[in-house]
Short mmCIF file of C-alpha atoms in Angstrom, two decimals:
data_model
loop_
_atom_site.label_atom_id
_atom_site.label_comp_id
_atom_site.label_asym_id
_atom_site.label_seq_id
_atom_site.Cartn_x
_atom_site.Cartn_y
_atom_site.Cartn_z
CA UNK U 1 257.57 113.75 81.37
CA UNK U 2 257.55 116.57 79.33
CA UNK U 3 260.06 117.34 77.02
CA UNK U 4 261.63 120.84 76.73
CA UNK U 5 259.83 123.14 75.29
CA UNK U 6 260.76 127.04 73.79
CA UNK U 7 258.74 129.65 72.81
CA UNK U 8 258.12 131.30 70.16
CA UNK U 9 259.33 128.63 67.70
CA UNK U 10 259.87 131.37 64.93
CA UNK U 11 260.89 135.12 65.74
CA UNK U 12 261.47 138.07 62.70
CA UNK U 13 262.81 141.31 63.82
CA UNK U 14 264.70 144.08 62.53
CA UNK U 15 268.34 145.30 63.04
CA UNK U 16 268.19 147.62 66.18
CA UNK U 17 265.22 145.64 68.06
CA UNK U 18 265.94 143.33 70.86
CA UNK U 19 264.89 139.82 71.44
CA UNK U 20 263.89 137.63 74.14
CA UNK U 21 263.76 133.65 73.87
CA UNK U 22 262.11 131.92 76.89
CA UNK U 23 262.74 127.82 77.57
CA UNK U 24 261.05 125.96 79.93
CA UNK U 25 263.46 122.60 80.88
CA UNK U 26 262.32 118.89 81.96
CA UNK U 27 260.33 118.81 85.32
CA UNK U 28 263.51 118.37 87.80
CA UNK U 29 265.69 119.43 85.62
CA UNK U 30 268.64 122.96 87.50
CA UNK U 31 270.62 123.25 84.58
CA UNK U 32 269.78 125.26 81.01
CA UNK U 33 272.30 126.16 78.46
CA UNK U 34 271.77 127.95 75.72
CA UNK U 35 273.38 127.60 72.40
CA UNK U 36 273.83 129.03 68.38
CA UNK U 37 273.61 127.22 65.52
CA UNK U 38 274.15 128.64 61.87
CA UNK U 39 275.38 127.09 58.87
CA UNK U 40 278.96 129.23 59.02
CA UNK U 41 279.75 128.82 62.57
CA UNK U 42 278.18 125.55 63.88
CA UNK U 43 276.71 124.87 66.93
CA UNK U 44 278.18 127.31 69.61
CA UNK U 45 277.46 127.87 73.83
CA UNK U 46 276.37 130.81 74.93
CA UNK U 47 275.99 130.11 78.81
CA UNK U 48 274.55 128.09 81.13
CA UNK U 49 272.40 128.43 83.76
CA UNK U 50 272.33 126.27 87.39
CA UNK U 51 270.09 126.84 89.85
CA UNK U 52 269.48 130.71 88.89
CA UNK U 53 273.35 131.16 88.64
CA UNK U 54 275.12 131.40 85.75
CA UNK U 55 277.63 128.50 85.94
CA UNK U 56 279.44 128.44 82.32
CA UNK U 57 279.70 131.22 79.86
CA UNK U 58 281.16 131.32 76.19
CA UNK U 59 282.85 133.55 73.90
CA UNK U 60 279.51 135.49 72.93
CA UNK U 61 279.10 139.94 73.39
CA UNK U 62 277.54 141.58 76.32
CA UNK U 63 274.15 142.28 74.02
CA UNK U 64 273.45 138.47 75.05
CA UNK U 65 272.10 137.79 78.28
CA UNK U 66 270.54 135.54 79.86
CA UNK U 67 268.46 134.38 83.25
CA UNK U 68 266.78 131.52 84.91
CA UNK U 69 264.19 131.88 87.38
CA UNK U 70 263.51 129.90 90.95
CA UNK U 71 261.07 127.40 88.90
CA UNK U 72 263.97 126.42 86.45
CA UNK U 73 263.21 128.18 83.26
CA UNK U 74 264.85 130.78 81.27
CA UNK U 75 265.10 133.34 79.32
CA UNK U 76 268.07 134.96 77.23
CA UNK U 77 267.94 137.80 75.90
CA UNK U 78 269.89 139.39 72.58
CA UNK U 79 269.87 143.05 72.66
CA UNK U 80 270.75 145.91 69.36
CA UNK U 81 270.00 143.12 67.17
CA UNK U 82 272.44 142.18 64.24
CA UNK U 83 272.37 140.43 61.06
CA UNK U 84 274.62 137.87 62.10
CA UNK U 85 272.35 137.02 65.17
CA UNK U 86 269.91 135.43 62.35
CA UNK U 87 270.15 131.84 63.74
CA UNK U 88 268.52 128.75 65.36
CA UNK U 89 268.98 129.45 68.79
CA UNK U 90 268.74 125.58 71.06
CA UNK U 91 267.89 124.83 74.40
CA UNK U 92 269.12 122.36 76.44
CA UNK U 93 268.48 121.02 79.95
CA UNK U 94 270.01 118.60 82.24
CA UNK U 95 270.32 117.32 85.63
CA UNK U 96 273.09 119.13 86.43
CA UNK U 97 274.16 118.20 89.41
CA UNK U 98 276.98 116.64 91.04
CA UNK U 99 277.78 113.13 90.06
CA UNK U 100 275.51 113.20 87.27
CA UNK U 101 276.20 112.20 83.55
CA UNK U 102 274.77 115.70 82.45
CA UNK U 103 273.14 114.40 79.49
CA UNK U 104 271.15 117.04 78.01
CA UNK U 105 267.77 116.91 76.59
CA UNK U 106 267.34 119.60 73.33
CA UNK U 107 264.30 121.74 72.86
CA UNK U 108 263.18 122.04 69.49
CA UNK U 109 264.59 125.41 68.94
CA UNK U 110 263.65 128.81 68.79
CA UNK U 111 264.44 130.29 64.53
CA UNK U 112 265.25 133.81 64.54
CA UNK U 113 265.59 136.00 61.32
CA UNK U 114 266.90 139.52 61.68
CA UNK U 115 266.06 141.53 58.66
CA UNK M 1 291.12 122.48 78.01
CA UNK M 2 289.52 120.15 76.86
CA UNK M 3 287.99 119.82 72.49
CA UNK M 4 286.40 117.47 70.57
CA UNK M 5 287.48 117.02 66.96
CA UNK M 6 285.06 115.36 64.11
CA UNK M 7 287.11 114.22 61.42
CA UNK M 8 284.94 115.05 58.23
CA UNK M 9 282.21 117.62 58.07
CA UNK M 10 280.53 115.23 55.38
CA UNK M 11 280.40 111.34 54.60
CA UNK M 12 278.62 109.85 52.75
CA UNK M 13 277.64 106.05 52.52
CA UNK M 14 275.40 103.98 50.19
CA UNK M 15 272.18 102.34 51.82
CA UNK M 16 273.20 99.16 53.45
CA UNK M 17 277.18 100.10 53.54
CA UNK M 18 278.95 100.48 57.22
CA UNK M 19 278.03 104.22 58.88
CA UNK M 20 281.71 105.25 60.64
CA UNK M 21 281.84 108.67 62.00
CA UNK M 22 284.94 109.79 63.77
CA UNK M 23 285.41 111.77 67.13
CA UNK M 24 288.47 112.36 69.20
CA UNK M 25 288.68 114.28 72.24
CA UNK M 26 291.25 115.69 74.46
CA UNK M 27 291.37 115.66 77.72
CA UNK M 28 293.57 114.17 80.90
CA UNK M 29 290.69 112.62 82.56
CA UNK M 30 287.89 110.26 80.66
CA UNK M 31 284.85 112.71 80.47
CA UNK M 32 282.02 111.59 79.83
CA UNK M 33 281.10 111.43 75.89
CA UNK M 34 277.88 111.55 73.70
CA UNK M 35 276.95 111.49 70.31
CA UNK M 36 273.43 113.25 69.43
CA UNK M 37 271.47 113.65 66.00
CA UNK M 38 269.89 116.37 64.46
CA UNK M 39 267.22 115.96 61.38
CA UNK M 40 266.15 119.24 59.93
CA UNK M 41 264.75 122.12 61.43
CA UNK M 42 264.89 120.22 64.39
CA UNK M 43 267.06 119.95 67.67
CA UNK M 44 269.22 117.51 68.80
CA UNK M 45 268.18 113.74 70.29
CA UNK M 46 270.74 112.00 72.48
CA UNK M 47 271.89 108.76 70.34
CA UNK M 48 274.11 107.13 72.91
CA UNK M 49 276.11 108.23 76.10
CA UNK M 50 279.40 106.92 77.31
CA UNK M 51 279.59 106.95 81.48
CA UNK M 52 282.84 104.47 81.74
CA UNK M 53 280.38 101.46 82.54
CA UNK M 54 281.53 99.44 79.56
CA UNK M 55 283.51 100.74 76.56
CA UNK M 56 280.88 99.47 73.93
CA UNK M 57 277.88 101.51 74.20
CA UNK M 58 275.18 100.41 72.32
CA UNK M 59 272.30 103.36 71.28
CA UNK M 60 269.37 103.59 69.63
CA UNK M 61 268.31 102.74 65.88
CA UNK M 62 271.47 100.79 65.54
CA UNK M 63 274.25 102.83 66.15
CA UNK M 64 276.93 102.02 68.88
CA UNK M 65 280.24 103.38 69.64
CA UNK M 66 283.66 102.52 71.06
CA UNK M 67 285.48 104.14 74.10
CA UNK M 68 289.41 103.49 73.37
CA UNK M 69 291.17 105.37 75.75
CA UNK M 70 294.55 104.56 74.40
CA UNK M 71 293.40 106.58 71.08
CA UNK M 72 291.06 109.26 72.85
CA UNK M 73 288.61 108.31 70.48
CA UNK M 74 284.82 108.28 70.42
CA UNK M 75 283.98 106.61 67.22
CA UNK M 76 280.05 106.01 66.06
CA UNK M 77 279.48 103.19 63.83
CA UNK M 78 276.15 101.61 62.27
CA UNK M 79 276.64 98.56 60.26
CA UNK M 80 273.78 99.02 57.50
CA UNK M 81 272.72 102.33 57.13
CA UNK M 82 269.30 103.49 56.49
CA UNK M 83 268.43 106.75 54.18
CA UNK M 84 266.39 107.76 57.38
CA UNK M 85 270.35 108.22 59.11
CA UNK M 86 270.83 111.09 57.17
CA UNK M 87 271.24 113.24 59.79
CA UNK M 88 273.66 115.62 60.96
CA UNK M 89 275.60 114.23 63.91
CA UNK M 90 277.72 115.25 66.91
CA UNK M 91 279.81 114.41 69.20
CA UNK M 92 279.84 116.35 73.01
CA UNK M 93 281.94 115.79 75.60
CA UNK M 94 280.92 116.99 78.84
CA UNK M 95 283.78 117.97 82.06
CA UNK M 96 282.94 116.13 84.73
CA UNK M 97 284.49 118.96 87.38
CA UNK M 98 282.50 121.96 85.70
CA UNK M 99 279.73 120.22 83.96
CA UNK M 100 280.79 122.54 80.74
CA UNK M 101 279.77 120.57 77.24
CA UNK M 102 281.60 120.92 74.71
CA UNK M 103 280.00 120.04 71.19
CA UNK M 104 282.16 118.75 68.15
CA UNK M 105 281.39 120.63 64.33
CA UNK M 106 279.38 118.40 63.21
CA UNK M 107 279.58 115.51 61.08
CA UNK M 108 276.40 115.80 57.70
CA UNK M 109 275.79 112.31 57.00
CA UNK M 110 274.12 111.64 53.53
CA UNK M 111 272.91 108.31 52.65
CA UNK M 112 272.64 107.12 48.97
CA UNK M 113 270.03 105.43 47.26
#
């Protein structure tokens, strides 16, 4: 199978812009979270998606967003761009369902740099 | 609610010394518990899982770790390490009524020559 995979790998955009981050999750696979890592504030959920609902949510603004479509990928948004949003943003799909472990499987990460 | 401590945001070991990374969690029922690895600029590969099968869960390249229930603890241990561990690693617990993960800081391990 193929792993998960996010596009683009590498992002640059200015303070202001917005941003969106697509993932596309293990063949099979209802759940995608999203999360944000930087070197100050670890690794840190944003939400996560189940079946094109959002099932869990963290402690992140309204600017991000996120979605997941009938075929199982996603995309999340960040919108008015900050500084602090400079960071490698992960993807991460699972099973999801009832009963199951939930292991989740990483994508390789999406690096964005806001100038 | 449920958290997931990592005692020690860096260790470091000498190559061929015992690898033991620390994790505690909280939580009234026995969730289900994982320790990944992340090597730079990359993101993070599932090292072992704990699903209450057995309480020794062996991984891959050599690690294992201990379910003790009476300590809530989650430990990861390697008995020679390798400079290709140094890694960072984490711990995750995830709630088996809401499914919500919950990721531990972060151990940096650094291997020395």
């Amino acid at each position: 199978k193929a792993g998960v995979t996010q596009t683009p790998r590498y992002l640059i955009k200015t303070r202001g812009q917005q941003v969106t981050l697509s993932c596309s999750p293990i063949s099979g696979h209802r759940s995608v979270s999203w999360y944000q890592q930087t070197p100050g504030q670890g690794l840190q959920f944003l939400f996560e998606y189940f079946s094109e609902t959002q099932r869990n949510k963290g402690n992140f603004p309204g600017r991000f967003s996120g979605r997941q479509f009938s075929n199982s990928r996603s995309e999340m948004n960040v919108s008015t761009l900050e500084l602090g949003d400079s960071a490698l943003y992960l993807c991460a799909s699972s099973s999801g369902g009832r009963g199951t472990q939930n292991e989740q499987f990483f994508g390789p990460g999406t690096r964005l740099t806001v100038l | 609610a449920q958290s997931v401590t990592q005692l020690g945001s860096h260790v470091s070991v000498s190559e061929g010394a015992l690898v033991l990374l620390r994790c505690n969690y909280s939580s009234s029922v026995p969730p289900y518990l994982f320790w990944y690895v992340q090597y730079p600029n990359q993101g993070l590969q599932l090292l072992l899982k704990y699903t209450s099968a057995a309480t020794l869960v062996k991984g891959i390249n050599g690690f294992e770790a201990e379910f003790k229930k009476s300590e809530t603890s989650f430990h990861l241990t390697k008995p020679s390490a390798h400079m290709s561990d140094a890694a960072e690693y984490f711990c995750a617990v995830s709630d088996r009524g809401t499914y919500k993960y919950i990721f531990g800081t972060g151990t940096r391990l650094k291997v020395l020559a």
